[in-house]
Amino acid sequence: IILWTIERNLGRLFFGGNMYIPRLRRIPDVVKEMRASDPESVITYALIIGLIKQKKITAMKYGNAWLVNLDELYFYFRGNKK
């Protein structure tokens, strides 16, 4: 019972309230999602890789994939640079 109570309270701590959960996507999925919302988009895999190399946006390595925070990318394209 004590362990269950601790787990339940940790769940509230990490998943309750207004916690921000980043929308992490693999780079090909980012391109697909952006093109789905704007079919005429010029966003490419190479463009996103270039932004990562220039340290304009951050990326995280997870296994063999690079993950990008979709919200950060939209923030960048709105003109809000780091």
mmCIF file of N, CA and C in Angstrom:
data_model
loop_
_atom_site.group_PDB
_atom_site.id
_atom_site.type_symbol
_atom_site.label_atom_id
_atom_site.label_comp_id
_atom_site.label_asym_id
_atom_site.label_seq_id
_atom_site.Cartn_x
_atom_site.Cartn_y
_atom_site.Cartn_z
ATOM 1 N N ILE A 1 0.837 -1.201 0.000
ATOM 2 C CA ILE A 1 0.000 0.000 0.000
ATOM 3 C C ILE A 1 0.871 1.251 0.000
ATOM 4 N N ILE A 2 1.955 1.255 0.747
ATOM 5 C CA ILE A 2 2.828 2.430 0.778
ATOM 6 C C ILE A 2 3.433 2.679 -0.596
ATOM 7 N N LEU A 3 3.905 1.623 -1.266
ATOM 8 C CA LEU A 3 4.502 1.769 -2.587
ATOM 9 C C LEU A 3 3.477 2.302 -3.582
ATOM 10 N N TRP A 4 2.241 1.799 -3.514
ATOM 11 C CA TRP A 4 1.186 2.278 -4.407
ATOM 12 C C TRP A 4 0.921 3.764 -4.194
ATOM 13 N N THR A 5 0.909 4.211 -2.956
ATOM 14 C CA THR A 5 0.675 5.619 -2.630
ATOM 15 C C THR A 5 1.790 6.490 -3.184
ATOM 16 N N ILE A 6 3.032 6.029 -3.062
ATOM 17 C CA ILE A 6 4.164 6.791 -3.592
ATOM 18 C C ILE A 6 4.056 6.895 -5.115
ATOM 19 N N GLU A 7 3.753 5.787 -5.777
ATOM 20 C CA GLU A 7 3.624 5.797 -7.233
ATOM 21 C C GLU A 7 2.487 6.715 -7.676
ATOM 22 N N ARG A 8 1.378 6.677 -6.973
ATOM 23 C CA ARG A 8 0.243 7.528 -7.322
ATOM 24 C C ARG A 8 0.612 9.002 -7.171
ATOM 25 N N ASN A 9 1.307 9.355 -6.103
ATOM 26 C CA ASN A 9 1.706 10.738 -5.884
ATOM 27 C C ASN A 9 2.755 11.193 -6.894
ATOM 28 N N LEU A 10 3.669 10.300 -7.277
ATOM 29 C CA LEU A 10 4.641 10.657 -8.310
ATOM 30 C C LEU A 10 3.942 10.886 -9.640
ATOM 31 N N GLY A 11 2.940 10.088 -9.913
ATOM 32 C CA GLY A 11 2.168 10.280 -11.134
ATOM 33 C C GLY A 11 1.528 11.654 -11.172
ATOM 34 N N ARG A 12 0.987 12.105 -10.068
ATOM 35 C CA ARG A 12 0.413 13.460 -9.994
ATOM 36 C C ARG A 12 1.482 14.509 -10.182
ATOM 37 N N LEU A 13 2.644 14.275 -9.596
ATOM 38 C CA LEU A 13 3.738 15.238 -9.686
ATOM 39 C C LEU A 13 4.193 15.411 -11.131
ATOM 40 N N PHE A 14 4.357 14.304 -11.853
ATOM 41 C CA PHE A 14 4.906 14.380 -13.195
ATOM 42 C C PHE A 14 3.865 14.573 -14.287
ATOM 43 N N PHE A 15 2.621 14.135 -14.064
ATOM 44 C CA PHE A 15 1.636 14.197 -15.120
ATOM 45 C C PHE A 15 0.448 15.091 -14.792
ATOM 46 N N GLY A 16 0.409 15.666 -13.628
ATOM 47 C CA GLY A 16 -0.709 16.514 -13.260
ATOM 48 C C GLY A 16 -0.420 17.971 -13.547
ATOM 49 N N GLY A 17 -1.415 18.787 -13.375
ATOM 50 C CA GLY A 17 -1.230 20.223 -13.523
ATOM 51 C C GLY A 17 -1.010 20.637 -14.969
ATOM 52 N N ASN A 18 -0.228 21.682 -15.145
ATOM 53 C CA ASN A 18 0.016 22.250 -16.463
ATOM 54 C C ASN A 18 1.414 21.924 -16.965
ATOM 55 N N MET A 19 1.814 20.704 -16.814
ATOM 56 C CA MET A 19 3.148 20.301 -17.243
ATOM 57 C C MET A 19 3.245 20.330 -18.762
ATOM 58 N N TYR A 20 4.324 20.894 -19.287
ATOM 59 C CA TYR A 20 4.549 20.942 -20.730
ATOM 60 C C TYR A 20 5.150 19.623 -21.194
ATOM 61 N N ILE A 21 4.525 18.994 -22.154
ATOM 62 C CA ILE A 21 5.054 17.771 -22.745
ATOM 63 C C ILE A 21 5.425 18.103 -24.184
ATOM 64 N N PRO A 22 6.716 18.073 -24.503
ATOM 65 C CA PRO A 22 7.135 18.458 -25.854
ATOM 66 C C PRO A 22 6.635 17.464 -26.901
ATOM 67 N N ARG A 23 6.324 17.995 -28.078
ATOM 68 C CA ARG A 23 5.895 17.149 -29.188
ATOM 69 C C ARG A 23 7.144 16.778 -29.989
ATOM 70 N N LEU A 24 7.812 15.704 -29.578
ATOM 71 C CA LEU A 24 9.032 15.260 -30.227
ATOM 72 C C LEU A 24 8.677 14.391 -31.426
ATOM 73 N N ARG A 25 9.304 14.689 -32.555
ATOM 74 C CA ARG A 25 9.049 13.942 -33.783
ATOM 75 C C ARG A 25 10.372 13.633 -34.472
ATOM 76 N N ARG A 26 10.397 12.501 -35.193
ATOM 77 C CA ARG A 26 11.541 12.218 -36.050
ATOM 78 C C ARG A 26 11.502 13.208 -37.214
ATOM 79 N N ILE A 27 12.661 13.499 -37.782
ATOM 80 C CA ILE A 27 12.732 14.528 -38.818
ATOM 81 C C ILE A 27 11.816 14.229 -40.008
ATOM 82 N N PRO A 28 11.783 13.005 -40.540
ATOM 83 C CA PRO A 28 10.840 12.760 -41.649
ATOM 84 C C PRO A 28 9.376 12.996 -41.254
ATOM 85 N N ASP A 29 9.044 12.700 -40.001
ATOM 86 C CA ASP A 29 7.676 12.926 -39.529
ATOM 87 C C ASP A 29 7.373 14.417 -39.385
ATOM 88 N N VAL A 30 8.381 15.197 -39.037
ATOM 89 C CA VAL A 30 8.205 16.653 -38.960
ATOM 90 C C VAL A 30 7.857 17.190 -40.342
ATOM 91 N N VAL A 31 8.607 16.752 -41.350
ATOM 92 C CA VAL A 31 8.354 17.207 -42.719
ATOM 93 C C VAL A 31 6.944 16.802 -43.149
ATOM 94 N N LYS A 32 6.540 15.557 -42.884
ATOM 95 C CA LYS A 32 5.196 15.094 -43.255
ATOM 96 C C LYS A 32 4.113 15.917 -42.569
ATOM 97 N N GLU A 33 4.310 16.183 -41.277
ATOM 98 C CA GLU A 33 3.291 16.928 -40.529
ATOM 99 C C GLU A 33 3.167 18.366 -41.024
ATOM 100 N N MET A 34 4.308 18.984 -41.321
ATOM 101 C CA MET A 34 4.268 20.361 -41.809
ATOM 102 C C MET A 34 3.648 20.429 -43.201
ATOM 103 N N ARG A 35 3.936 19.439 -44.039
ATOM 104 C CA ARG A 35 3.350 19.416 -45.383
ATOM 105 C C ARG A 35 1.867 19.067 -45.334
ATOM 106 N N ALA A 36 1.454 18.315 -44.336
ATOM 107 C CA ALA A 36 0.024 18.009 -44.189
ATOM 108 C C ALA A 36 -0.764 19.274 -43.872
ATOM 109 N N SER A 37 -0.174 20.160 -43.069
ATOM 110 C CA SER A 37 -0.874 21.405 -42.727
ATOM 111 C C SER A 37 -0.704 22.465 -43.819
ATOM 112 N N ASP A 38 0.366 22.346 -44.627
ATOM 113 C CA ASP A 38 0.601 23.277 -45.727
ATOM 114 C C ASP A 38 1.201 22.495 -46.898
ATOM 115 N N PRO A 39 0.377 22.021 -47.822
ATOM 116 C CA PRO A 39 0.875 21.184 -48.916
ATOM 117 C C PRO A 39 1.936 21.860 -49.794
ATOM 118 N N GLU A 40 1.969 23.174 -49.834
ATOM 119 C CA GLU A 40 2.941 23.890 -50.652
ATOM 120 C C GLU A 40 4.198 24.267 -49.879
ATOM 121 N N SER A 41 4.366 23.702 -48.713
ATOM 122 C CA SER A 41 5.514 24.008 -47.852
ATOM 123 C C SER A 41 6.820 23.628 -48.548
ATOM 124 N N VAL A 42 7.850 24.424 -48.314
ATOM 125 C CA VAL A 42 9.177 24.143 -48.866
ATOM 126 C C VAL A 42 10.102 23.530 -47.813
ATOM 127 N N ILE A 43 9.529 23.131 -46.685
ATOM 128 C CA ILE A 43 10.315 22.505 -45.620
ATOM 129 C C ILE A 43 10.798 21.145 -46.101
ATOM 130 N N THR A 44 12.097 20.912 -45.963
ATOM 131 C CA THR A 44 12.680 19.640 -46.376
ATOM 132 C C THR A 44 13.508 19.053 -45.239
ATOM 133 N N TYR A 45 13.844 17.796 -45.410
ATOM 134 C CA TYR A 45 14.720 17.102 -44.468
ATOM 135 C C TYR A 45 16.043 17.852 -44.361
ATOM 136 N N ALA A 46 16.606 18.241 -45.508
ATOM 137 C CA ALA A 46 17.899 18.933 -45.532
ATOM 138 C C ALA A 46 17.831 20.277 -44.798
ATOM 139 N N LEU A 47 16.716 20.984 -44.928
ATOM 140 C CA LEU A 47 16.560 22.271 -44.241
ATOM 141 C C LEU A 47 16.594 22.081 -42.729
ATOM 142 N N ILE A 48 15.898 21.090 -42.241
ATOM 143 C CA ILE A 48 15.858 20.843 -40.798
ATOM 144 C C ILE A 48 17.232 20.408 -40.288
ATOM 145 N N ILE A 49 17.918 19.543 -41.043
ATOM 146 C CA ILE A 49 19.278 19.140 -40.663
ATOM 147 C C ILE A 49 20.190 20.358 -40.613
ATOM 148 N N GLY A 50 20.055 21.253 -41.569
ATOM 149 C CA GLY A 50 20.850 22.479 -41.577
ATOM 150 C C GLY A 50 20.598 23.343 -40.357
ATOM 151 N N LEU A 51 19.338 23.473 -39.949
ATOM 152 C CA LEU A 51 19.006 24.257 -38.755
ATOM 153 C C LEU A 51 19.604 23.627 -37.502
ATOM 154 N N ILE A 52 19.633 22.297 -37.468
ATOM 155 C CA ILE A 52 20.220 21.601 -36.317
ATOM 156 C C ILE A 52 21.721 21.841 -36.290
ATOM 157 N N LYS A 53 22.384 21.713 -37.440
ATOM 158 C CA LYS A 53 23.840 21.910 -37.505
ATOM 159 C C LYS A 53 24.239 23.344 -37.170
ATOM 160 N N GLN A 54 23.391 24.311 -37.544
ATOM 161 C CA GLN A 54 23.651 25.717 -37.227
ATOM 162 C C GLN A 54 23.249 26.073 -35.797
ATOM 163 N N LYS A 55 22.714 25.077 -35.076
ATOM 164 C CA LYS A 55 22.247 25.247 -33.703
ATOM 165 C C LYS A 55 21.123 26.275 -33.589
ATOM 166 N N LYS A 56 20.315 26.356 -34.620
ATOM 167 C CA LYS A 56 19.133 27.227 -34.598
ATOM 168 C C LYS A 56 17.995 26.553 -33.844
ATOM 169 N N ILE A 57 17.934 25.209 -33.951
ATOM 170 C CA ILE A 57 16.979 24.413 -33.186
ATOM 171 C C ILE A 57 17.745 23.266 -32.548
ATOM 172 N N THR A 58 17.175 22.703 -31.499
ATOM 173 C CA THR A 58 17.841 21.596 -30.825
ATOM 174 C C THR A 58 17.245 20.276 -31.282
ATOM 175 N N ALA A 59 18.066 19.245 -31.237
ATOM 176 C CA ALA A 59 17.624 17.905 -31.582
ATOM 177 C C ALA A 59 18.165 16.942 -30.538
ATOM 178 N N MET A 60 17.473 15.837 -30.381
ATOM 179 C CA MET A 60 17.873 14.841 -29.396
ATOM 180 C C MET A 60 18.007 13.497 -30.099
ATOM 181 N N LYS A 61 19.118 12.826 -29.842
ATOM 182 C CA LYS A 61 19.348 11.504 -30.420
ATOM 183 C C LYS A 61 18.642 10.467 -29.561
ATOM 184 N N TYR A 62 17.813 9.643 -30.192
ATOM 185 C CA TYR A 62 17.118 8.574 -29.488
ATOM 186 C C TYR A 62 17.234 7.327 -30.342
ATOM 187 N N GLY A 63 18.094 6.405 -29.934
ATOM 188 C CA GLY A 63 18.366 5.229 -30.749
ATOM 189 C C GLY A 63 19.065 5.647 -32.025
ATOM 190 N N ASN A 64 18.497 5.283 -33.153
ATOM 191 C CA ASN A 64 19.061 5.677 -34.444
ATOM 192 C C ASN A 64 18.397 6.923 -35.018
ATOM 193 N N ALA A 65 17.441 7.476 -34.314
ATOM 194 C CA ALA A 65 16.673 8.599 -34.838
ATOM 195 C C ALA A 65 17.036 9.901 -34.136
ATOM 196 N N TRP A 66 16.922 10.986 -34.875
ATOM 197 C CA TRP A 66 17.036 12.326 -34.299
ATOM 198 C C TRP A 66 15.625 12.851 -34.094
ATOM 199 N N LEU A 67 15.365 13.373 -32.908
ATOM 200 C CA LEU A 67 14.052 13.915 -32.577
ATOM 201 C C LEU A 67 14.122 15.428 -32.492
ATOM 202 N N VAL A 68 13.095 16.080 -32.992
ATOM 203 C CA VAL A 68 12.994 17.535 -32.981
ATOM 204 C C VAL A 68 11.716 17.903 -32.245
ATOM 205 N N ASN A 69 11.789 18.944 -31.431
ATOM 206 C CA ASN A 69 10.602 19.455 -30.758
ATOM 207 C C ASN A 69 9.819 20.281 -31.770
ATOM 208 N N LEU A 70 8.663 19.789 -32.159
ATOM 209 C CA LEU A 70 7.854 20.434 -33.179
ATOM 210 C C LEU A 70 7.457 21.849 -32.774
ATOM 211 N N ASP A 71 7.167 22.056 -31.505
ATOM 212 C CA ASP A 71 6.794 23.394 -31.032
ATOM 213 C C ASP A 71 7.956 24.372 -31.188
ATOM 214 N N GLU A 72 9.178 23.911 -30.900
ATOM 215 C CA GLU A 72 10.355 24.766 -31.050
ATOM 216 C C GLU A 72 10.565 25.141 -32.517
ATOM 217 N N LEU A 73 10.329 24.207 -33.408
ATOM 218 C CA LEU A 73 10.494 24.475 -34.832
ATOM 219 C C LEU A 73 9.474 25.511 -35.307
ATOM 220 N N TYR A 74 8.217 25.355 -34.916
ATOM 221 C CA TYR A 74 7.205 26.358 -35.267
ATOM 222 C C TYR A 74 7.556 27.719 -34.665
ATOM 223 N N PHE A 75 8.055 27.716 -33.438
ATOM 224 C CA PHE A 75 8.477 28.953 -32.778
ATOM 225 C C PHE A 75 9.576 29.624 -33.597
ATOM 226 N N TYR A 76 10.530 28.847 -34.077
ATOM 227 C CA TYR A 76 11.628 29.381 -34.889
ATOM 228 C C TYR A 76 11.082 30.007 -36.184
ATOM 229 N N PHE A 77 10.193 29.302 -36.860
ATOM 230 C CA PHE A 77 9.680 29.796 -38.126
ATOM 231 C C PHE A 77 8.737 30.994 -37.970
ATOM 232 N N ARG A 78 8.207 31.202 -36.799
ATOM 233 C CA ARG A 78 7.407 32.405 -36.533
ATOM 234 C C ARG A 78 8.289 33.632 -36.387
ATOM 235 N N GLY A 79 9.611 33.436 -36.372
ATOM 236 C CA GLY A 79 10.524 34.557 -36.267
ATOM 237 C C GLY A 79 11.093 34.755 -34.887
ATOM 238 N N ASN A 80 10.813 33.852 -33.976
ATOM 239 C CA ASN A 80 11.319 33.946 -32.611
ATOM 240 C C ASN A 80 12.592 33.123 -32.511
ATOM 241 N N LYS A 81 13.708 33.762 -32.739
ATOM 242 C CA LYS A 81 14.990 33.066 -32.714
ATOM 243 C C LYS A 81 15.438 32.866 -31.279
ATOM 244 N N LYS A 82 16.364 31.917 -31.095
ATOM 245 C CA LYS A 82 16.896 31.660 -29.751
ATOM 246 C C LYS A 82 17.694 32.835 -29.264
#
